[in-house]
Amino acid sequence: MGGCLEAMKPEIILSQSSFKEAREYIKKNVREYHEVEPGYKIFDVHIIGVPPLYIGVEGEHLIFPYTKPCHGTFVVKVPGGEEIARLRARKK
Amino acid sequence: MTENNEEKTALILLGCPQVPVQTSMALYLLHSLKQQGIRPVIAGTTAARKLMEVADPGRYYVSEMTDLDDAIDAITGKERDFDLCFVFIHNDSGIAYAGTMAYISKARLYALLFGEHAEDLAGEIEFPCEVVAAKAVHNPMPLKRRLDEVMQQWAAVSKQ
């Protein structure tokens, strides 16, 4: 896991899933979600996969897919900080 | 993208090295690319890169290597791109990385699928790329044969 993200002690919502399962989870379970392009960087990690890829916002937290080469895709929840404003400010 | 007018470049993206054929096939691919005058750059996990380093201590085949995230940063930041990109795939993460490369890079993309579920994984690919798939886990020969066919076609086209 990226050092910065790891230090944030993320809550693991889904583990070792596929990137498609992660996409569906966020779409179905998070009311506010934003589409981002593959390679979008959040904290020190990239969002990896085939479009559409989503990052959810729930209160002060972000919920997003984190892909590890050996262990599949995790859906993680961390405090969003300034990343929430950056995400919302993106052009649709 | 070609970094000067002479030399073409290829990014070789290595996945988790848990399937034995990956390192062997990556070294073979490096050899084939260098024979065609193409400069390879390897991106992969720390373990995948260490396997390459140890297998080629004289650096006959391995030259530049980089971290996966650094490679993606360089491409998305428009600092660098490649003419060709080969992604080694044996699990869903490999498909996700290849899909990302299809989106962010202008390179001609080759998806090299291997392992127990190579054919099933090939069916998951929904982005533009050339699929090179063979059920190869311990014995690299099925994948080598498929890669040889593709490289021969590519070499023939390049000479035209």
Short mmCIF file of C-alpha atoms in Angstrom, two decimals:
data_model
loop_
_atom_site.label_atom_id
_atom_site.label_comp_id
_atom_site.label_asym_id
_atom_site.label_seq_id
_atom_site.Cartn_x
_atom_site.Cartn_y
_atom_site.Cartn_z
CA MET A 1 0.00 0.00 0.00
CA GLY A 2 1.22 3.52 -0.67
CA GLY A 3 3.08 4.87 2.38
CA CYS A 4 0.87 7.92 2.74
CA LEU A 5 -2.36 5.93 2.41
CA GLU A 6 -1.08 3.23 4.75
CA ALA A 7 -0.24 5.85 7.39
CA MET A 8 -3.88 6.98 7.26
CA LYS A 9 -4.92 3.53 8.53
CA PRO A 10 -7.72 3.07 5.99
CA GLU A 11 -10.85 1.13 6.81
CA ILE A 12 -10.99 -1.83 4.42
CA ILE A 13 -14.54 -2.16 3.12
CA LEU A 14 -13.89 -4.80 0.45
CA SER A 15 -10.74 -6.84 0.14
CA GLN A 16 -9.15 -8.77 -2.73
CA SER A 17 -12.03 -8.09 -5.10
CA SER A 18 -11.93 -7.31 -8.80
CA PHE A 19 -11.81 -3.72 -10.01
CA LYS A 20 -15.32 -4.24 -11.46
CA GLU A 21 -16.65 -5.42 -8.09
CA ALA A 22 -15.10 -2.37 -6.48
CA ARG A 23 -16.77 -0.13 -9.07
CA GLU A 24 -20.17 -1.73 -8.45
CA TYR A 25 -19.80 -1.51 -4.68
CA ILE A 26 -19.14 2.24 -4.77
CA LYS A 27 -21.90 2.88 -7.30
CA LYS A 28 -24.49 0.94 -5.29
CA ASN A 29 -23.52 1.90 -1.75
CA VAL A 30 -22.23 5.47 -1.82
CA ARG A 31 -24.74 8.21 -2.59
CA GLU A 32 -22.18 10.78 -3.82
CA TYR A 33 -19.62 9.41 -6.23
CA HIS A 34 -17.46 11.01 -8.92
CA GLU A 35 -16.09 9.43 -12.06
CA VAL A 36 -12.33 9.74 -12.49
CA GLU A 37 -10.01 8.67 -15.28
CA PRO A 38 -7.61 5.71 -14.92
CA GLY A 39 -4.38 6.92 -13.34
CA TYR A 40 -6.09 9.64 -11.28
CA LYS A 41 -3.91 10.20 -8.24
CA ILE A 42 -5.39 10.44 -4.79
CA PHE A 43 -3.01 10.88 -1.88
CA ASP A 44 -0.04 8.76 -3.06
CA VAL A 45 -1.91 6.10 -5.02
CA HIS A 46 -3.39 5.85 -8.50
CA ILE A 47 -6.87 4.70 -9.34
CA ILE A 48 -6.32 1.70 -11.60
CA GLY A 49 -8.75 -0.04 -13.93
CA VAL A 50 -10.98 0.30 -16.95
CA PRO A 51 -13.46 3.21 -17.06
CA PRO A 52 -15.79 4.02 -15.48
CA LEU A 53 -13.93 4.32 -12.18
CA TYR A 54 -15.55 5.98 -9.19
CA ILE A 55 -14.49 7.70 -5.99
CA GLY A 56 -17.20 8.09 -3.37
CA VAL A 57 -17.63 10.85 -0.81
CA GLU A 58 -19.36 10.04 2.47
CA GLY A 59 -19.31 12.89 4.96
CA GLU A 60 -15.67 13.78 5.55
CA HIS A 61 -14.43 10.50 4.08
CA LEU A 62 -13.45 9.22 0.66
CA ILE A 63 -14.25 5.70 -0.49
CA PHE A 64 -12.19 4.49 -3.43
CA PRO A 65 -10.68 1.41 -5.12
CA TYR A 66 -7.06 0.65 -4.39
CA THR A 67 -5.44 -1.98 -6.63
CA LYS A 68 -2.44 -4.02 -5.53
CA PRO A 69 -0.65 -6.11 -8.17
CA CYS A 70 -0.59 -9.27 -6.04
CA HIS A 71 -3.78 -8.99 -4.01
CA GLY A 72 -6.46 -7.51 -6.24
CA THR A 73 -8.55 -4.43 -5.59
CA PHE A 74 -9.57 -3.17 -2.16
CA VAL A 75 -12.25 -0.62 -1.45
CA VAL A 76 -10.87 1.67 1.26
CA LYS A 77 -12.34 4.48 3.33
CA VAL A 78 -10.13 7.29 4.65
CA PRO A 79 -10.54 10.88 5.83
CA GLY A 80 -10.69 12.90 2.61
CA GLY A 81 -9.21 16.24 3.67
CA GLU A 82 -8.48 18.54 0.74
CA GLU A 83 -8.90 15.70 -1.74
CA ILE A 84 -12.69 16.02 -1.41
CA ALA A 85 -12.70 19.62 -2.64
CA ARG A 86 -10.30 18.72 -5.46
CA LEU A 87 -12.58 15.89 -6.51
CA ARG A 88 -15.74 17.99 -6.43
CA ALA A 89 -14.06 20.81 -8.35
CA ARG A 90 -13.27 18.60 -11.34
CA LYS A 91 -15.03 19.35 -14.58
CA LYS A 92 -17.63 16.76 -15.41
CA MET B 1 6.71 7.99 -27.26
CA THR B 2 10.02 7.83 -28.97
CA GLU B 3 12.37 9.99 -26.94
CA ASN B 4 14.60 10.85 -29.86
CA ASN B 5 14.22 10.41 -33.57
CA GLU B 6 16.32 7.25 -33.68
CA GLU B 7 15.36 4.91 -30.92
CA LYS B 8 11.97 3.40 -30.16
CA THR B 9 11.09 2.57 -26.58
CA ALA B 10 8.96 -0.08 -24.92
CA LEU B 11 7.49 -0.19 -21.43
CA ILE B 12 7.30 -3.68 -19.94
CA LEU B 13 4.88 -3.72 -17.06
CA LEU B 14 5.38 -6.68 -14.72
CA GLY B 15 2.66 -7.96 -12.44
CA CYS B 16 2.93 -9.94 -9.24
CA PRO B 17 5.75 -12.46 -9.82
CA GLN B 18 3.96 -15.43 -8.25
CA VAL B 19 3.60 -17.28 -11.58
CA PRO B 20 7.01 -18.70 -12.53
CA VAL B 21 7.00 -17.94 -16.27
CA GLN B 22 6.85 -14.16 -15.83
CA THR B 23 10.53 -13.47 -15.16
CA SER B 24 11.71 -15.89 -17.83
CA MET B 25 9.35 -14.42 -20.44
CA ALA B 26 10.23 -10.87 -19.48
CA LEU B 27 13.93 -11.56 -20.03
CA TYR B 28 13.11 -13.21 -23.35
CA LEU B 29 11.03 -10.20 -24.38
CA LEU B 30 13.88 -7.83 -23.44
CA HIS B 31 16.20 -9.85 -25.66
CA SER B 32 13.75 -9.74 -28.58
CA LEU B 33 13.21 -6.00 -28.24
CA LYS B 34 16.92 -5.23 -28.02
CA GLN B 35 17.54 -7.31 -31.14
CA GLN B 36 15.13 -5.00 -32.94
CA GLY B 37 16.83 -1.88 -31.59
CA ILE B 38 14.03 -1.04 -29.18
CA ARG B 39 15.01 0.26 -25.76
CA PRO B 40 13.04 -1.47 -22.99
CA VAL B 41 12.07 0.06 -19.66
CA ILE B 42 10.77 -2.25 -16.96
CA ALA B 43 8.14 -1.20 -14.44
CA GLY B 44 7.02 -3.51 -11.69
CA THR B 45 6.70 -4.33 -8.04
CA THR B 46 9.86 -4.43 -5.94
CA ALA B 47 9.87 -8.24 -5.95
CA ALA B 48 9.34 -8.46 -9.71
CA ARG B 49 12.24 -6.05 -10.30
CA LYS B 50 14.52 -7.89 -7.86
CA LEU B 51 13.85 -11.15 -9.70
CA MET B 52 14.95 -9.48 -12.92
CA GLU B 53 18.07 -7.99 -11.34
CA VAL B 54 19.16 -11.31 -9.85
CA ALA B 55 18.46 -13.22 -13.05
CA ASP B 56 20.58 -10.80 -15.12
CA PRO B 57 23.49 -9.73 -12.89
CA GLY B 58 25.59 -8.63 -15.87
CA ARG B 59 22.76 -6.43 -17.11
CA TYR B 60 22.86 -7.94 -20.58
CA TYR B 61 19.10 -7.55 -20.96
CA VAL B 62 17.89 -5.43 -18.06
CA SER B 63 18.70 -1.74 -18.34
CA GLU B 64 16.30 0.83 -16.97
CA MET B 65 13.82 -0.19 -14.28
CA THR B 66 11.25 1.87 -12.45
CA ASP B 67 8.49 1.60 -9.88
CA LEU B 68 4.94 1.05 -11.19
CA ASP B 69 3.57 4.24 -9.67
CA ASP B 70 6.51 6.29 -10.92
CA ALA B 71 5.90 5.02 -14.46
CA ILE B 72 2.21 5.94 -14.26
CA ASP B 73 3.10 9.36 -12.83
CA ALA B 74 5.48 10.04 -15.71
CA ILE B 75 2.89 9.11 -18.34
CA THR B 76 -0.08 10.90 -16.77
CA GLY B 77 2.15 13.93 -16.14
CA LYS B 78 3.05 13.96 -19.88
CA GLU B 79 6.75 13.74 -19.00
CA ARG B 80 7.21 10.52 -20.88
CA ASP B 81 5.50 7.97 -23.09
CA PHE B 82 6.50 4.90 -25.04
CA ASP B 83 6.06 3.47 -28.52
CA LEU B 84 5.14 0.01 -27.25
CA CYS B 85 3.79 -1.30 -23.97
CA PHE B 86 3.72 -4.95 -22.91
CA VAL B 87 1.68 -5.78 -19.80
CA PHE B 88 2.15 -9.16 -18.12
CA ILE B 89 -1.20 -10.37 -16.81
CA HIS B 90 -2.20 -13.38 -14.74
CA ASN B 91 -4.88 -11.90 -12.47
CA ASP B 92 -7.54 -9.21 -12.31
CA SER B 93 -5.01 -6.59 -11.18
CA GLY B 94 -3.07 -7.21 -14.39
CA ILE B 95 -6.21 -6.48 -16.43
CA ALA B 96 -6.74 -3.30 -14.40
CA TYR B 97 -3.18 -2.10 -15.08
CA ALA B 98 -3.43 -2.91 -18.78
CA GLY B 99 -6.74 -1.02 -18.98
CA THR B 100 -5.07 1.94 -17.34
CA MET B 101 -2.22 1.87 -19.83
CA ALA B 102 -4.73 1.70 -22.71
CA TYR B 103 -6.25 4.91 -21.38
CA ILE B 104 -3.20 6.96 -20.36
CA SER B 105 -0.55 5.96 -22.92
CA LYS B 106 -0.32 6.35 -26.67
CA ALA B 107 1.82 3.21 -26.88
CA ARG B 108 0.77 0.25 -28.96
CA LEU B 109 -0.46 -2.08 -26.21
CA TYR B 110 0.16 -5.82 -25.93
CA ALA B 111 -1.56 -7.82 -23.20
CA LEU B 112 0.50 -10.92 -22.39
CA LEU B 113 -1.81 -13.30 -20.53
CA PHE B 114 -0.48 -16.41 -18.86
CA GLY B 115 -1.14 -18.63 -15.88
CA GLU B 116 -3.88 -21.12 -15.16
CA HIS B 117 -6.73 -18.80 -16.20
CA ALA B 118 -5.18 -17.02 -19.18
CA GLU B 119 -8.06 -17.69 -21.58
CA ASP B 120 -10.74 -16.64 -19.07
CA LEU B 121 -8.84 -13.44 -18.31
CA ALA B 122 -8.50 -12.71 -22.03
CA GLY B 123 -12.30 -12.66 -22.20
CA GLU B 124 -12.32 -9.85 -19.65
CA ILE B 125 -10.38 -7.47 -21.89
CA GLU B 126 -12.65 -4.71 -23.18
CA PHE B 127 -10.11 -2.15 -24.36
CA PRO B 128 -8.00 -1.82 -27.51
CA CYS B 129 -4.88 -3.97 -27.39
CA GLU B 130 -3.30 -7.00 -28.97
CA VAL B 131 -3.96 -10.10 -26.86
CA VAL B 132 -1.20 -12.70 -26.54
CA ALA B 133 -2.56 -15.50 -24.34
CA ALA B 134 -1.37 -18.98 -23.42
CA LYS B 135 -2.01 -21.28 -20.47
CA ALA B 136 1.56 -21.23 -19.17
CA VAL B 137 2.42 -21.55 -15.49
CA HIS B 138 5.77 -23.35 -15.13
CA ASN B 139 6.63 -23.99 -18.77
CA PRO B 140 7.08 -20.76 -20.74
CA MET B 141 7.05 -22.39 -24.19
CA PRO B 142 3.31 -21.92 -25.03
CA LEU B 143 3.58 -18.19 -24.29
CA LYS B 144 6.97 -17.92 -26.00
CA ARG B 145 5.50 -19.38 -29.20
CA ARG B 146 2.61 -16.91 -29.15
CA LEU B 147 4.94 -13.99 -28.45
CA ASP B 148 7.30 -15.07 -31.25
CA GLU B 149 4.39 -14.97 -33.71
CA VAL B 150 3.46 -11.46 -32.66
CA MET B 151 7.04 -10.18 -32.66
CA GLN B 152 7.62 -11.60 -36.14
CA GLN B 153 4.50 -9.87 -37.44
CA TRP B 154 5.56 -6.65 -35.77
CA ALA B 155 9.10 -6.86 -37.16
CA ALA B 156 7.73 -7.46 -40.67
CA VAL B 157 5.45 -4.42 -40.42
CA SER B 158 8.29 -2.24 -39.05
CA LYS B 159 10.49 -3.06 -42.03
CA GLN B 160 7.85 -1.99 -44.58
#
